[in-house]
Amino acid sequence: MELELEGADLKSVLNRLRRAQGQISGVIRMIEEGRDCEDVVTQLAAASRALDRAGFAIIATGMQQCMTDMETGRKNGEDAQQMRTRLEKLFLSLA
């Protein structure tokens, strides 16, 4: 399955990933500066949430595309059960 993010979807995912990238850079800087543990963990949790949200957005888009592919008969050689199993593994990888 090839991921096809368009327009607003792509912009949203990229923004979330850039936000997480900035937060991770911030965490590294905070650790190097010897900042308070609570502040570091708070920033790390924010980065984790940003990554989770980006992953969920990508999976949701993939699920939508798979459903469209199934409806139009373009399954790339996969039957519905194989596609479901693969999507389930992706979804669980973020859980």
PDB file of C-alpha atoms in Angstrom:
ATOM      1  CA  MET A   1       0.000   0.000   0.000  1.00  0.00           C
ATOM      2  CA  GLU A   2       1.437   3.309  -1.039  1.00  0.00           C
ATOM      3  CA  LEU A   3       0.620   6.291   1.155  1.00  0.00           C
ATOM      4  CA  GLU A   4      -0.840   9.247  -0.691  1.00  0.00           C
ATOM      5  CA  LEU A   5      -1.194  12.276   1.542  1.00  0.00           C
ATOM      6  CA  GLU A   6      -2.635  15.317  -0.140  1.00  0.00           C
ATOM      7  CA  GLY A   7      -2.869  18.998   0.650  1.00  0.00           C
ATOM      8  CA  ALA A   8      -4.172  19.603   4.145  1.00  0.00           C
ATOM      9  CA  ASP A   9      -3.479  16.017   5.265  1.00  0.00           C
ATOM     10  CA  LEU A  10       0.161  16.248   4.259  1.00  0.00           C
ATOM     11  CA  LYS A  11       0.561  19.695   5.790  1.00  0.00           C
ATOM     12  CA  SER A  12      -0.986  18.559   9.070  1.00  0.00           C
ATOM     13  CA  VAL A  13       1.229  15.479   9.381  1.00  0.00           C
ATOM     14  CA  LEU A  14       4.370  17.404   8.471  1.00  0.00           C
ATOM     15  CA  ASN A  15       3.515  20.112  11.014  1.00  0.00           C
ATOM     16  CA  ARG A  16       3.092  17.502  13.736  1.00  0.00           C
ATOM     17  CA  LEU A  17       6.398  15.867  12.830  1.00  0.00           C
ATOM     18  CA  ARG A  18       8.214  19.204  12.769  1.00  0.00           C
ATOM     19  CA  ARG A  19       6.708  20.061  16.151  1.00  0.00           C
ATOM     20  CA  ALA A  20       7.925  16.738  17.546  1.00  0.00           C
ATOM     21  CA  GLN A  21      11.355  17.327  16.024  1.00  0.00           C
ATOM     22  CA  GLY A  22      11.568  20.702  17.751  1.00  0.00           C
ATOM     23  CA  GLN A  23      10.384  19.231  21.034  1.00  0.00           C
ATOM     24  CA  ILE A  24      12.960  16.443  20.873  1.00  0.00           C
ATOM     25  CA  SER A  25      15.689  19.005  20.162  1.00  0.00           C
ATOM     26  CA  GLY A  26      14.395  20.906  23.170  1.00  0.00           C
ATOM     27  CA  VAL A  27      14.580  17.801  25.355  1.00  0.00           C
ATOM     28  CA  ILE A  28      18.182  17.175  24.307  1.00  0.00           C
ATOM     29  CA  ARG A  29      19.095  20.783  25.052  1.00  0.00           C
ATOM     30  CA  MET A  30      17.321  20.644  28.418  1.00  0.00           C
ATOM     31  CA  ILE A  31      19.227  17.507  29.430  1.00  0.00           C
ATOM     32  CA  GLU A  32      22.534  19.023  28.329  1.00  0.00           C
ATOM     33  CA  GLU A  33      21.749  22.130  30.396  1.00  0.00           C
ATOM     34  CA  GLY A  34      20.858  20.047  33.455  1.00  0.00           C
ATOM     35  CA  ARG A  35      17.272  21.301  33.586  1.00  0.00           C
ATOM     36  CA  ASP A  36      14.665  20.107  36.064  1.00  0.00           C
ATOM     37  CA  CYS A  37      13.561  16.494  35.567  1.00  0.00           C
ATOM     38  CA  GLU A  38       9.862  17.404  35.617  1.00  0.00           C
ATOM     39  CA  ASP A  39      10.342  19.934  32.801  1.00  0.00           C
ATOM     40  CA  VAL A  40      12.277  17.400  30.718  1.00  0.00           C
ATOM     41  CA  VAL A  41       9.643  14.697  31.163  1.00  0.00           C
ATOM     42  CA  THR A  42       6.831  17.158  30.340  1.00  0.00           C
ATOM     43  CA  GLN A  43       8.553  18.147  27.110  1.00  0.00           C
ATOM     44  CA  LEU A  44       9.292  14.519  26.252  1.00  0.00           C
ATOM     45  CA  ALA A  45       5.636  13.599  26.788  1.00  0.00           C
ATOM     46  CA  ALA A  46       4.594  16.415  24.443  1.00  0.00           C
ATOM     47  CA  ALA A  47       6.960  15.095  21.762  1.00  0.00           C
ATOM     48  CA  SER A  48       5.587  11.598  22.213  1.00  0.00           C
ATOM     49  CA  ARG A  49       2.002  12.840  21.795  1.00  0.00           C
ATOM     50  CA  ALA A  50       2.957  14.740  18.634  1.00  0.00           C
ATOM     51  CA  LEU A  51       4.520  11.594  17.150  1.00  0.00           C
ATOM     52  CA  ASP A  52       1.500   9.495  18.125  1.00  0.00           C
ATOM     53  CA  ARG A  53      -0.878  11.959  16.506  1.00  0.00           C
ATOM     54  CA  ALA A  54       1.178  12.021  13.302  1.00  0.00           C
ATOM     55  CA  GLY A  55       1.201   8.225  13.229  1.00  0.00           C
ATOM     56  CA  PHE A  56      -2.539   7.994  13.809  1.00  0.00           C
ATOM     57  CA  ALA A  57      -3.168  10.532  11.044  1.00  0.00           C
ATOM     58  CA  ILE A  58      -1.040   8.500   8.650  1.00  0.00           C
ATOM     59  CA  ILE A  59      -2.800   5.259   9.593  1.00  0.00           C
ATOM     60  CA  ALA A  60      -6.237   6.868   9.262  1.00  0.00           C
ATOM     61  CA  THR A  61      -5.305   8.078   5.780  1.00  0.00           C
ATOM     62  CA  GLY A  62      -4.014   4.625   4.909  1.00  0.00           C
ATOM     63  CA  MET A  63      -7.216   3.005   6.137  1.00  0.00           C
ATOM     64  CA  GLN A  64      -9.289   5.415   4.092  1.00  0.00           C
ATOM     65  CA  GLN A  65      -7.204   4.677   0.998  1.00  0.00           C
ATOM     66  CA  CYS A  66      -7.491   0.917   1.560  1.00  0.00           C
ATOM     67  CA  MET A  67     -11.258   1.178   1.795  1.00  0.00           C
ATOM     68  CA  THR A  68     -11.307   3.151  -1.430  1.00  0.00           C
ATOM     69  CA  ASP A  69      -9.022   0.585  -3.075  1.00  0.00           C
ATOM     70  CA  MET A  70     -11.303  -2.244  -1.960  1.00  0.00           C
ATOM     71  CA  GLU A  71     -14.383  -0.470  -3.274  1.00  0.00           C
ATOM     72  CA  THR A  72     -12.824   0.132  -6.676  1.00  0.00           C
ATOM     73  CA  GLY A  73     -11.254  -3.317  -6.903  1.00  0.00           C
ATOM     74  CA  ARG A  74      -7.605  -2.147  -6.719  1.00  0.00           C
ATOM     75  CA  LYS A  75      -6.267  -4.414  -3.988  1.00  0.00           C
ATOM     76  CA  ASN A  76      -2.676  -4.777  -5.268  1.00  0.00           C
ATOM     77  CA  GLY A  77      -3.014  -8.541  -4.995  1.00  0.00           C
ATOM     78  CA  GLU A  78      -4.196  -8.477  -1.391  1.00  0.00           C
ATOM     79  CA  ASP A  79      -7.500  -9.841  -0.283  1.00  0.00           C
ATOM     80  CA  ALA A  80      -9.553  -8.024   2.343  1.00  0.00           C
ATOM     81  CA  GLN A  81      -8.254 -10.207   5.210  1.00  0.00           C
ATOM     82  CA  GLN A  82      -4.596  -9.645   4.308  1.00  0.00           C
ATOM     83  CA  MET A  83      -5.176  -5.906   4.121  1.00  0.00           C
ATOM     84  CA  ARG A  84      -7.005  -5.932   7.454  1.00  0.00           C
ATOM     85  CA  THR A  85      -4.205  -7.908   9.112  1.00  0.00           C
ATOM     86  CA  ARG A  86      -1.542  -5.526   7.822  1.00  0.00           C
ATOM     87  CA  LEU A  87      -3.478  -2.445   8.937  1.00  0.00           C
ATOM     88  CA  GLU A  88      -4.112  -3.994  12.344  1.00  0.00           C
ATOM     89  CA  LYS A  89      -0.357  -4.540  12.808  1.00  0.00           C
ATOM     90  CA  LEU A  90       0.309  -0.920  11.865  1.00  0.00           C
ATOM     91  CA  PHE A  91      -2.331   0.333  14.248  1.00  0.00           C
ATOM     92  CA  LEU A  92      -1.033  -1.804  17.114  1.00  0.00           C
ATOM     93  CA  SER A  93       2.519  -0.616  16.516  1.00  0.00           C
ATOM     94  CA  LEU A  94       1.419   2.804  17.819  1.00  0.00           C
ATOM     95  CA  ALA A  95      -0.540   1.461  20.778  1.00  0.00           C
TER      96      ALA A  95
END
